[in-house]
Amino acid sequence: MFFDMLRDPAVLVLCAITLAGCSGFPGLLLRHGPLGQRVASAAALLSSLIALPSLIYLLFWRQTSSFTLDWNLPFGPCEIALDPLSAFFLIPIFLVFPAGSLYALGYWPAVSRSTSERSVTFFYGLLACAMALVVVARNGALFMIAWEVMALSGYFLLVAEHAEEEVRGAGTVYLVASHLGAAALMVLFSTLLLSTGAFQFPAACSLQLSAGLSALVFCAALAGFGSKAGLMPLHIWLPSAHANAPSHVSAILSGVMLKVGIYGILRVISFFPHPPLWWGALLTAAGLTSALMGICIASAQKDIKRLLAYSSIENLGIICTGIGVYLLAAASGNRLLAYLGLAAALFHVLNHAIFKPLLFFSAGSVIHAAGTRELDRMGGLAKRMPKTAFLSLCGAVAICGLPPFNGFASEMLLYLGFFGEAQAGAPYLALGAPVLALVGGVAVISFVKLYGIAFLGAPRTEGSAQSHEAPFSMLAPMGLLALLAMLGGLFPQLFLALVNPALAALAGPGADAVALPIAPVWFAVAGGCLLLLSVALFLFLKGRSKAVSAATGPTWGCGYLRPAASIQYTGSSFGALFGSLAAPVIRTRIWAGKVTGVAPAATKLSYTPEETVLQRILLPAISIIGVGFAFVRRLQHGEVHVYILYIFATLLLLMLWVH
């Protein structure tokens, strides 16, 4: 019987989730040496090898398996289930988790990180397990338990370098934002409990509520899950958290945990048979706003990881836009547009889970080698780190939505939806196309800046000049992700084969039986031609350079007699023009020392790009709320007789109210 159970792919997935959660335990017992970390990486790889084939099987055969666990808690049956939607969102978890574990062997080694490695390894596995439990939970109480474990695991991973004040501040903001989001989810599940009488999730398309209660459920879900997904203006925790966490932690936070928020939104939408039109309009507006503002702010960043963090907000905005387009089309009966919107959103979920961890791994390799996160202190890394430079270029092209990588394919579906709507009688939705094009253009500017400043030119600091190539354990997961990014761009039908079952689970059977306006084979033809052209151009230039005798000499210094690395374009100067155009959402705070006298002494100048809405509206508002809570805190004396007085006063007030 035991072996019969193991033949069930759903059981294998549950075994893989358990193995992921336990992967860090050996490291807690093996206190010395790298053995515990290696065992954790092996367990992560094994869990992935068990889970991924099972998940693909479940998706292709569109199976749903459910299990009821025996627990004694008063929250009803503890049900977990794997339907196509859950299976789809488990794929990024079991893709990024082993890649990050392998990457950590070189990036966060036990030998040099002996004080924090064990806790990071333990919570890394626990985070993956908690995210998977969130995706398979079908009971509100179990969902919230897994959600809290996920949030706390993320916190302990984020503050791995807690000796730094900036890291502690980022952890505090993350923790507060996570629990505000959890409070919104408590409202959501309380409303569902009052409406259905149980903690169990309603079946798909079965929840019939009044308009007011439906709006309450949707808004609570959008606040709780949208906060986790980093949608603006609920994103305040995201930039500092992703910038200050270790890079393999940033990879899983950005590549996977943000998608758990998207999963939550989709799961709640699936409860309702006919989501109203305004839900789609709200999600579309929120998505386009997040995408545009996120990438505008990213373009002004000089911290490589903050740039990637704001870029995540942009990509989650694109996913949210796709969901909004799907809801708008479903409410208006446009079947093709509904397919294009939801397929673009789900496809981009997979794509972002591939190229964003690749870019965070690349950033980690660069920081590991150059010793700084500031782009303005890098330069010339392509000569010293050619493999990392090439893999970073693959990730940058993919995230800009350019062929032949996967970002192009998913964004193309959304473009097709917008262009198709342009031929409708009221083509308001087609206005999304120029916004999406603007987002793409600014993304290209941002990543040309990132790549050009970090990898090209001459080293700006001694650390950049002494940089070295990353070890194999760091390059291998990056290479795998780059290969997947190219595979998704050349053969999008492979990824769409995973997307379609999840799409049918959300939109109903037959919703995926739609012919695309462009046959997927054209992606392979166009991408293949581009690749061949690039290879031919490379070989031609290489052959020409061999045929012509090489001469060396100083580069043109624009009239400077003694050109130096310090006169190169910096990230800030490169983005200054666009930063001035985006001044309403970004401002640069400058600190400069005084320059006095005929022969002034050396002084310092520093600058930090700041988000206007965050710094001038949200954080001051939070500070005011903090002052209010500080007053309430005075009521806490720690003296028993004062608390008895509070109880007496409360009872007296209740008696007066009843009377």
XYZ file of C-alpha atoms in Angstrom:
659
model
C 0.000 0.000 0.000
C 2.878 2.346 0.853
C 4.461 1.850 -2.560
C 1.076 2.293 -4.229
C 0.786 5.663 -2.527
C 4.244 6.641 -3.766
C 3.057 6.017 -7.341
C 0.596 8.890 -6.908
C 2.280 12.075 -8.264
C 0.412 14.214 -5.723
C 1.868 12.170 -2.847
C 5.329 12.595 -4.335
C 4.814 16.353 -4.431
C 3.818 16.350 -0.751
C 6.937 14.277 0.027
C 9.032 16.844 -1.855
C 7.462 19.683 0.156
C 8.303 17.869 3.395
C 11.852 17.204 2.217
C 12.295 20.879 1.337
C 11.139 21.928 4.803
C 13.541 19.490 6.491
C 16.526 20.269 4.268
C 18.091 22.670 6.769
C 17.788 20.447 9.859
C 21.068 18.521 9.361
C 22.956 21.811 9.299
C 21.624 22.689 12.756
C 23.110 19.452 14.131
C 26.343 19.480 12.123
C 27.771 22.610 13.659
C 31.194 22.601 12.005
C 32.224 22.558 8.369
C 30.246 22.744 5.130
C 28.666 19.276 5.355
C 25.304 20.541 6.622
C 25.036 23.075 3.809
C 25.930 20.458 1.215
C 23.361 18.046 2.615
C 20.745 20.838 2.425
C 21.635 21.538 -1.211
C 21.441 17.835 -2.051
C 18.027 17.622 -0.345
C 16.854 20.675 -2.283
C 17.957 19.136 -5.575
C 16.327 15.825 -4.678
C 13.042 17.514 -3.733
C 13.075 19.299 -7.077
C 13.793 16.081 -8.987
C 10.840 14.452 -7.224
C 8.429 17.371 -7.536
C 8.929 18.804 -11.018
C 8.145 15.635 -13.069
C 5.139 14.970 -10.818
C 3.847 18.518 -11.255
C 4.237 18.352 -15.029
C 2.360 15.042 -15.022
C -0.464 16.521 -12.927
C -0.694 19.524 -15.249
C -0.681 17.556 -18.488
C -3.324 15.137 -17.221
C -5.205 17.960 -15.468
C -5.620 15.908 -12.320
C -6.848 17.199 -8.988
C -5.942 15.333 -5.807
C -7.079 16.270 -2.326
C -6.136 14.981 1.110
C -7.612 15.558 4.550
C -5.206 15.593 7.463
C -6.286 14.618 10.959
C -5.796 17.525 13.324
C -7.476 18.474 16.570
C -7.779 22.180 15.980
C -11.301 23.701 15.941
C -11.092 24.950 12.347
C -12.809 22.144 10.479
C -11.120 19.550 8.268
C -7.508 20.291 7.377
C -7.732 19.858 3.629
C -4.881 20.214 1.165
C -5.280 19.790 -2.577
C -3.320 19.924 -5.812
C -5.329 21.191 -8.727
C -3.766 22.566 -11.950
C -3.582 26.095 -10.503
C -1.676 24.893 -7.424
C 0.569 22.655 -9.507
C 1.398 25.559 -11.807
C 2.454 27.853 -8.942
C 4.508 25.074 -7.338
C 6.775 24.913 -10.396
C 8.595 28.228 -9.663
C 9.126 27.106 -6.053
C 10.807 23.852 -7.028
C 12.779 25.594 -9.763
C 14.262 28.515 -7.805
C 14.679 26.769 -4.433
C 17.288 24.187 -5.565
C 18.977 26.757 -7.814
C 19.353 29.123 -4.841
C 20.580 26.323 -2.567
C 23.266 25.371 -5.065
C 24.194 29.016 -5.604
C 24.578 29.526 -1.838
C 27.440 26.988 -1.723
C 29.641 29.547 -3.444
C 27.922 32.778 -2.460
C 27.202 32.168 1.230
C 29.703 29.404 2.129
C 29.725 27.861 5.571
C 33.472 28.401 5.903
C 33.391 32.202 5.720
C 29.778 32.730 6.926
C 29.909 30.437 9.913
C 27.788 32.698 12.163
C 24.799 32.985 9.832
C 25.042 30.105 7.356
C 23.137 27.559 9.458
C 20.180 29.856 10.115
C 20.074 30.995 6.471
C 20.131 27.401 5.212
C 17.454 26.317 7.694
C 15.051 29.175 6.971
C 15.662 28.906 3.209
C 14.207 25.398 3.230
C 11.445 26.398 5.632
C 10.486 29.317 3.391
C 10.177 27.036 0.348
C 8.077 24.568 2.345
C 5.795 27.318 3.715
C 5.215 28.812 0.266
C 4.292 25.381 -1.072
C 1.880 24.832 1.833
C 0.215 28.174 1.113
C -0.364 27.045 -2.463
C -1.870 23.657 -1.535
C -3.879 24.707 1.561
C -7.660 24.581 1.244
C -8.495 25.587 4.811
C -8.338 29.230 5.877
C -6.667 28.462 9.219
C -4.002 26.246 7.626
C -3.485 28.890 4.961
C -2.848 31.589 7.586
C -0.472 29.348 9.556
C 1.566 28.644 6.416
C 1.369 32.336 5.461
C 2.812 33.388 8.837
C 5.593 30.791 8.665
C 6.410 32.100 5.193
C 6.493 35.715 6.406
C 8.648 34.944 9.457
C 11.050 32.745 7.477
C 11.469 35.573 4.995
C 12.183 37.968 7.869
C 14.900 35.804 9.401
C 16.493 35.353 5.964
C 16.336 39.064 5.281
C 18.122 40.036 8.521
C 20.962 37.553 8.044
C 23.390 40.484 8.230
C 21.581 42.102 11.158
C 24.706 43.882 12.413
C 24.004 46.572 9.801
C 21.421 49.183 10.759
C 20.054 49.405 7.215
C 19.329 45.664 7.246
C 17.522 45.874 10.590
C 15.425 48.779 9.322
C 14.506 46.864 6.158
C 13.531 43.853 8.273
C 11.291 45.943 10.512
C 9.494 47.526 7.552
C 9.051 44.078 5.983
C 7.663 42.606 9.195
C 5.192 45.451 9.741
C 4.019 45.370 6.093
C 3.664 41.582 6.215
C 1.430 41.732 9.250
C -0.677 44.565 7.885
C -1.232 42.332 4.864
C -2.027 39.413 7.179
C -4.613 41.598 8.949
C -6.333 42.175 5.605
C -6.331 38.414 5.003
C -7.920 37.886 8.420
C -10.756 40.153 7.260
C -10.998 38.086 4.061
C -11.212 34.713 5.804
C -13.520 36.039 8.528
C -15.910 37.255 5.838
C -15.748 33.882 4.097
C -16.385 32.125 7.419
C -19.446 34.263 8.127
C -20.732 33.707 4.582
C -20.113 29.969 4.206
C -20.039 28.807 7.831
C -16.706 26.989 7.410
C -12.992 27.626 7.112
C -12.880 25.482 3.967
C -12.249 27.268 0.677
C -15.389 27.468 -1.462
C -15.339 25.378 -4.629
C -14.612 27.171 -7.892
C -17.469 29.399 -9.144
C -19.643 28.451 -6.142
C -19.556 31.568 -3.943
C -22.749 33.599 -4.163
C -22.531 36.806 -2.108
C -24.198 40.170 -2.159
C -22.425 42.953 -4.061
C -21.233 44.562 -0.845
C -19.770 41.370 0.626
C -18.182 40.454 -2.716
C -16.523 43.860 -2.831
C -15.302 43.428 0.750
C -13.797 40.015 -0.035
C -12.106 41.293 -3.193
C -10.711 44.451 -1.576
C -9.383 42.501 1.421
C -7.745 40.004 -0.945
C -6.264 42.794 -3.048
C -4.861 44.526 0.056
C -3.454 41.352 1.615
C -2.175 39.569 -1.464
C -1.350 42.780 -3.357
C 0.922 43.807 -0.487
C 2.797 40.518 -0.776
C 2.958 40.888 -4.571
C 4.416 44.386 -4.230
C 1.733 46.266 -6.161
C 1.896 50.031 -5.791
C 1.241 51.694 -3.351
C 1.490 48.553 -1.177
C 5.119 47.947 -2.138
C 6.901 49.931 0.590
C 8.633 46.856 2.053
C 9.902 45.462 -1.239
C 12.829 47.677 -2.404
C 14.708 47.716 0.896
C 13.999 44.038 1.603
C 15.240 42.795 -1.755
C 18.240 45.134 -1.683
C 19.444 44.123 1.784
C 18.802 40.385 1.725
C 21.513 37.965 0.546
C 21.250 37.623 -3.231
C 19.994 34.030 -3.284
C 17.336 35.095 -0.763
C 16.413 38.086 -2.945
C 16.090 35.645 -5.842
C 13.520 33.482 -4.090
C 11.695 36.474 -2.572
C 11.363 38.138 -5.967
C 11.100 35.100 -8.188
C 8.684 33.099 -6.051
C 7.248 34.810 -2.973
C 5.784 37.708 -4.953
C 3.969 35.107 -7.085
C 2.336 33.662 -3.989
C 0.502 36.991 -3.739
C -0.618 36.615 -7.367
C -1.751 33.070 -6.601
C -3.881 34.372 -3.729
C -5.598 36.935 -5.942
C -6.345 34.314 -8.603
C -7.589 31.790 -6.026
C -10.060 34.280 -4.552
C -11.277 35.333 -8.001
C -11.896 31.665 -8.826
C -14.482 31.454 -6.003
C -16.887 33.733 -7.861
C -18.896 32.624 -10.901
C -19.158 36.111 -12.412
C -16.583 38.630 -11.155
C -17.876 42.161 -11.809
C -16.389 44.402 -14.478
C -14.917 46.923 -12.057
C -12.598 44.291 -10.565
C -10.914 43.991 -13.951
C -10.770 47.759 -14.430
C -9.207 48.214 -10.991
C -6.609 45.473 -11.530
C -5.742 46.788 -15.008
C -5.273 50.343 -13.725
C -3.262 49.148 -10.712
C -1.127 46.906 -12.907
C -0.298 49.554 -15.507
C 0.423 52.114 -12.784
C 2.735 49.710 -10.946
C 4.502 48.750 -14.157
C 5.117 52.330 -15.281
C 6.047 53.815 -11.904
C 8.112 50.795 -10.924
C 10.340 50.931 -13.979
C 10.602 54.744 -13.887
C 11.922 54.582 -10.329
C 14.175 51.656 -11.253
C 15.803 53.737 -13.986
C 17.047 56.287 -11.427
C 18.623 53.793 -9.003
C 22.359 53.527 -8.481
C 22.120 50.423 -6.251
C 22.101 47.359 -8.517
C 19.770 45.365 -6.252
C 17.349 48.254 -5.724
C 17.134 48.598 -9.509
C 16.208 44.920 -9.743
C 13.730 45.274 -6.866
C 11.849 48.123 -8.551
C 11.947 46.144 -11.776
C 10.088 43.372 -9.923
C 7.312 45.863 -9.180
C 7.152 46.582 -12.906
C 6.884 42.901 -13.831
C 4.273 42.162 -11.182
C 2.372 45.131 -12.597
C 2.430 43.476 -16.031
C 1.084 40.253 -14.504
C -1.648 42.156 -12.688
C -2.546 43.932 -15.937
C -3.002 40.578 -17.644
C -5.353 39.412 -14.877
C -7.320 42.653 -15.137
C -7.637 42.294 -18.916
C -8.891 38.743 -18.410
C -11.590 39.894 -15.979
C -12.664 42.737 -18.270
C -12.909 40.368 -21.216
C -14.713 37.683 -19.215
C -17.310 40.201 -18.021
C -17.870 41.416 -21.595
C -17.854 37.958 -23.192
C -14.674 38.452 -25.271
C -13.258 34.937 -25.207
C -10.075 35.567 -27.211
C -9.114 38.620 -25.147
C -9.809 36.685 -21.929
C -7.434 33.948 -23.076
C -4.701 36.385 -24.140
C -4.892 38.350 -20.868
C -4.819 35.341 -18.533
C -2.291 33.397 -20.633
C 0.001 36.460 -20.700
C -0.279 36.796 -16.906
C 0.444 33.131 -16.162
C 3.160 32.925 -18.815
C 4.836 35.983 -17.321
C 4.652 34.374 -13.871
C 6.855 31.566 -15.180
C 9.124 33.908 -17.102
C 9.705 36.270 -14.203
C 10.462 33.279 -11.984
C 13.274 32.448 -14.411
C 14.939 35.690 -15.439
C 14.639 37.605 -12.168
C 16.479 34.988 -10.059
C 19.048 34.888 -12.879
C 19.567 38.643 -12.529
C 19.724 38.520 -8.723
C 22.275 35.700 -8.949
C 24.266 37.837 -11.400
C 24.042 40.809 -9.037
C 25.229 38.581 -6.195
C 28.216 37.431 -8.252
C 29.079 41.034 -9.091
C 28.749 42.160 -5.456
C 30.698 39.102 -4.341
C 33.535 40.053 -6.698
C 33.533 43.868 -6.592
C 32.518 44.272 -2.946
C 29.883 46.949 -3.557
C 26.226 47.296 -4.612
C 26.719 50.747 -6.145
C 26.830 50.774 -9.932
C 28.900 53.958 -9.888
C 31.748 52.068 -8.207
C 31.819 49.208 -10.712
C 32.967 49.040 -14.333
C 35.060 46.823 -16.582
C 33.735 43.595 -15.072
C 33.108 41.920 -18.440
C 36.863 41.361 -18.935
C 37.295 39.853 -15.488
C 33.976 37.984 -15.289
C 33.144 37.025 -18.905
C 30.790 34.151 -18.034
C 28.840 36.201 -15.503
C 28.720 39.071 -17.991
C 27.262 36.842 -20.711
C 24.645 35.318 -18.388
C 23.731 38.773 -17.062
C 23.262 39.939 -20.640
C 20.857 37.038 -21.248
C 18.837 38.025 -18.169
C 18.830 41.700 -19.129
C 17.580 40.981 -22.656
C 14.895 38.656 -21.274
C 13.572 41.151 -18.717
C 13.417 43.898 -21.349
C 10.985 41.755 -23.315
C 13.279 41.409 -26.322
C 13.620 38.349 -28.572
C 14.773 35.620 -28.550
C 14.158 35.304 -24.785
C 11.006 34.429 -22.875
C 10.016 37.925 -21.717
C 9.212 38.814 -25.320
C 6.790 35.912 -25.765
C 4.604 36.647 -22.721
C 4.465 40.397 -23.278
C 3.621 39.750 -26.935
C 0.435 37.970 -25.852
C -0.613 41.069 -23.943
C 0.200 43.283 -26.928
C -1.924 41.035 -29.144
C -4.814 41.481 -26.743
C -4.469 45.272 -26.753
C -4.052 45.464 -30.541
C -7.050 43.204 -31.080
C -9.119 45.441 -28.831
C -8.054 48.474 -30.896
C -10.393 47.195 -33.651
C -13.384 47.068 -31.275
C -16.152 49.637 -31.157
C -14.947 51.209 -27.902
C -11.188 50.674 -27.933
C -10.458 52.124 -24.477
C -8.493 49.049 -23.473
C -6.158 49.548 -26.449
C -4.681 52.524 -24.568
C -2.784 49.920 -22.571
C -0.554 49.213 -25.594
C 1.314 52.558 -25.591
C 1.673 52.379 -21.803
C 3.158 48.890 -22.125
C 5.453 50.119 -24.911
C 6.618 52.992 -22.703
C 7.304 50.536 -19.893
C 9.342 48.401 -22.278
C 11.330 51.399 -23.511
C 12.224 52.552 -20.010
C 13.142 48.958 -19.105
C 15.632 48.926 -21.982
C 17.145 52.217 -20.736
C 17.400 50.833 -17.193
C 19.117 47.599 -18.139
C 21.435 49.196 -20.707
C 22.499 51.383 -17.795
C 22.918 48.404 -15.461
C 24.913 46.329 -17.913
C 26.929 49.160 -19.424
C 27.981 50.752 -16.164
C 28.763 47.474 -14.358
C 30.399 45.425 -17.083
C 31.795 47.821 -19.716
C 34.379 50.584 -19.576
C 37.248 50.659 -17.110
C 37.128 49.716 -13.400
C 36.183 52.709 -11.261
C 37.508 51.280 -8.007
C 40.247 48.963 -6.834
C 37.610 46.399 -5.878
C 36.309 46.270 -9.455
C 39.846 46.002 -10.806
C 40.557 43.026 -8.531
C 37.255 41.233 -9.253
C 37.245 37.581 -10.248
C 34.937 35.099 -11.967
C 32.290 33.319 -9.866
C 32.836 29.637 -9.007
C 31.015 26.809 -10.808
C 28.412 26.392 -8.041
C 27.262 29.962 -8.724
C 27.534 29.833 -12.509
C 25.681 26.511 -12.932
C 22.235 27.696 -11.693
C 22.665 30.927 -13.645
C 23.416 28.953 -16.803
C 20.381 26.733 -16.269
C 18.074 29.720 -15.833
C 19.541 31.472 -18.901
C 18.949 28.312 -20.933
C 15.331 28.132 -19.750
C 14.841 31.813 -20.588
C 15.986 31.175 -24.152
C 13.926 27.986 -24.390
C 10.788 29.883 -23.366
C 11.452 32.533 -25.995
C 12.155 30.162 -28.869
C 9.501 27.565 -28.026
C 6.728 29.347 -26.095
C 4.377 26.456 -26.831
C 6.302 24.408 -24.255
C 5.530 26.939 -21.536
C 1.979 27.447 -22.808
C 1.450 23.712 -22.365
C 1.983 24.322 -18.637
C -0.078 27.507 -18.649
C -3.183 26.118 -20.365
C -4.278 23.632 -17.653
C -4.052 26.341 -14.978
C -5.912 28.716 -17.269
C -8.692 26.178 -17.812
C -8.937 25.644 -14.039
C -9.579 29.369 -13.599
C -11.623 30.284 -16.657
C -13.457 26.999 -17.081
C -13.062 23.933 -19.323
C -12.454 24.813 -22.956
C -11.206 28.319 -22.183
C -7.762 27.345 -23.480
C -9.126 26.043 -26.803
C -8.398 29.315 -28.566
C -6.228 29.822 -31.627
C -3.529 32.449 -31.104
C -3.454 35.328 -33.624
C 0.203 34.372 -34.245
C 1.262 30.735 -34.461
C 3.913 29.931 -31.806
C 6.186 28.541 -34.512
C 6.872 32.113 -35.671
C 8.519 32.847 -32.331
C 10.993 30.044 -33.055
C 11.535 31.255 -36.632
C 12.080 34.895 -35.638
C 14.208 34.059 -32.611
C 16.236 31.484 -34.528
C 16.928 33.964 -37.342
C 18.019 36.569 -34.806
C 20.339 34.108 -33.116
C 21.851 32.992 -36.431
C 22.331 36.606 -37.471
C 24.057 37.387 -34.169
C 26.353 34.375 -34.448
C 27.180 35.219 -38.093
C 27.959 38.839 -37.159
C 30.145 37.689 -34.267
C 32.088 35.273 -36.484
C 32.473 37.915 -39.204
C 33.840 40.504 -36.773
C 36.119 37.934 -35.177
C 37.490 36.850 -38.544
C 37.942 40.464 -39.621
C 39.834 41.291 -36.437
C 42.216 38.412 -37.165
C 42.724 39.502 -40.757
C 43.587 43.077 -39.829
C 46.723 43.692 -37.820
C 45.832 44.968 -34.385
C 47.233 48.228 -33.083
C 46.942 49.547 -29.561
C 46.810 53.108 -28.379
C 44.987 55.442 -26.031
C 41.273 55.978 -26.597
C 40.017 59.399 -27.551
C 39.690 61.385 -24.358
C 37.256 64.049 -25.612
C 39.998 66.690 -25.305
C 41.200 65.616 -21.859
C 44.955 65.228 -21.780
C 44.909 62.671 -18.980
C 41.683 60.636 -19.249
C 40.940 58.498 -16.202
C 38.252 56.040 -15.139
C 36.596 58.742 -13.043
C 35.507 60.701 -16.136
C 33.427 57.794 -17.473
C 29.680 57.949 -17.558
C 28.247 56.869 -14.216
C 24.887 55.264 -13.644
C 23.568 58.552 -12.321
C 24.790 60.599 -15.290
C 23.420 57.998 -17.711
C 19.972 58.190 -16.121
C 20.004 61.925 -15.357
C 17.930 62.944 -18.398
C 15.202 60.382 -17.839
C 15.356 61.017 -14.098
C 14.556 64.680 -14.744
C 11.546 63.654 -16.855
C 10.303 61.401 -14.050
C 10.856 64.067 -11.394
C 7.280 63.881 -10.042
C 7.896 60.304 -8.841
C 11.639 60.440 -8.117
C 13.838 62.995 -6.435
C 17.555 62.917 -5.791
C 18.674 63.969 -2.344
C 22.209 65.391 -2.416
C 24.604 65.843 0.489
C 27.611 68.000 -0.360
C 30.371 69.375 1.817
C 31.221 73.070 1.722
C 33.787 74.300 -0.769
C 35.511 77.425 0.524
C 38.664 79.302 -0.198
C 40.943 79.620 -3.195
C 42.416 76.153 -2.652
C 39.579 74.195 -1.029
C 40.273 71.018 0.890
C 38.895 67.674 -0.200
C 35.217 67.233 0.577
C 32.481 64.675 -0.013
C 29.380 64.556 -2.182
C 26.797 61.833 -1.985
C 23.342 61.413 -3.463
C 20.450 59.029 -3.099
C 17.442 58.667 -5.408
C 14.235 58.662 -3.390
C 10.702 57.723 -4.253
C 8.538 60.830 -3.835
C 5.276 59.079 -2.922
C 7.038 56.806 -0.449
C 9.235 59.442 1.176
C 6.812 62.370 1.220
C 3.438 60.710 1.721
C 3.568 57.118 2.932
C 6.482 57.241 5.387
C 5.347 60.548 7.000
C 1.846 59.056 7.365
C 3.331 55.952 8.968
C 5.378 58.172 11.293
C 2.210 59.962 12.421
C 0.548 56.615 13.091
C 3.687 55.575 14.986
C 3.361 58.636 17.233
C -0.221 57.603 17.981
C 0.846 54.072 18.875
C 3.669 55.450 21.009
C 1.003 57.207 23.092
C -0.957 53.955 23.415
C 2.247 52.211 24.444
C 2.382 54.368 27.558
C -0.578 52.376 28.837
C 1.756 49.382 29.120
C 3.404 49.626 32.563
C 4.175 45.982 33.279
C 2.488 46.320 36.690
C -0.247 43.855 37.578
C -2.394 46.225 39.636
C -2.585 48.669 36.690
C -3.821 45.898 34.403
C -6.440 44.919 37.006
C -7.568 48.548 36.975
C -7.874 48.394 33.160
C -10.017 45.242 33.447
C -12.210 46.872 36.081
C -12.667 50.003 33.933
C -13.501 47.875 30.892
C -16.092 45.863 32.797
C -17.622 49.048 34.166
C -17.917 50.526 30.683
C -19.472 47.309 29.364
C -22.019 47.264 32.175
C -22.918 50.886 31.478
C -23.263 50.107 27.762
C -25.495 47.099 28.430
C -27.574 49.100 30.862
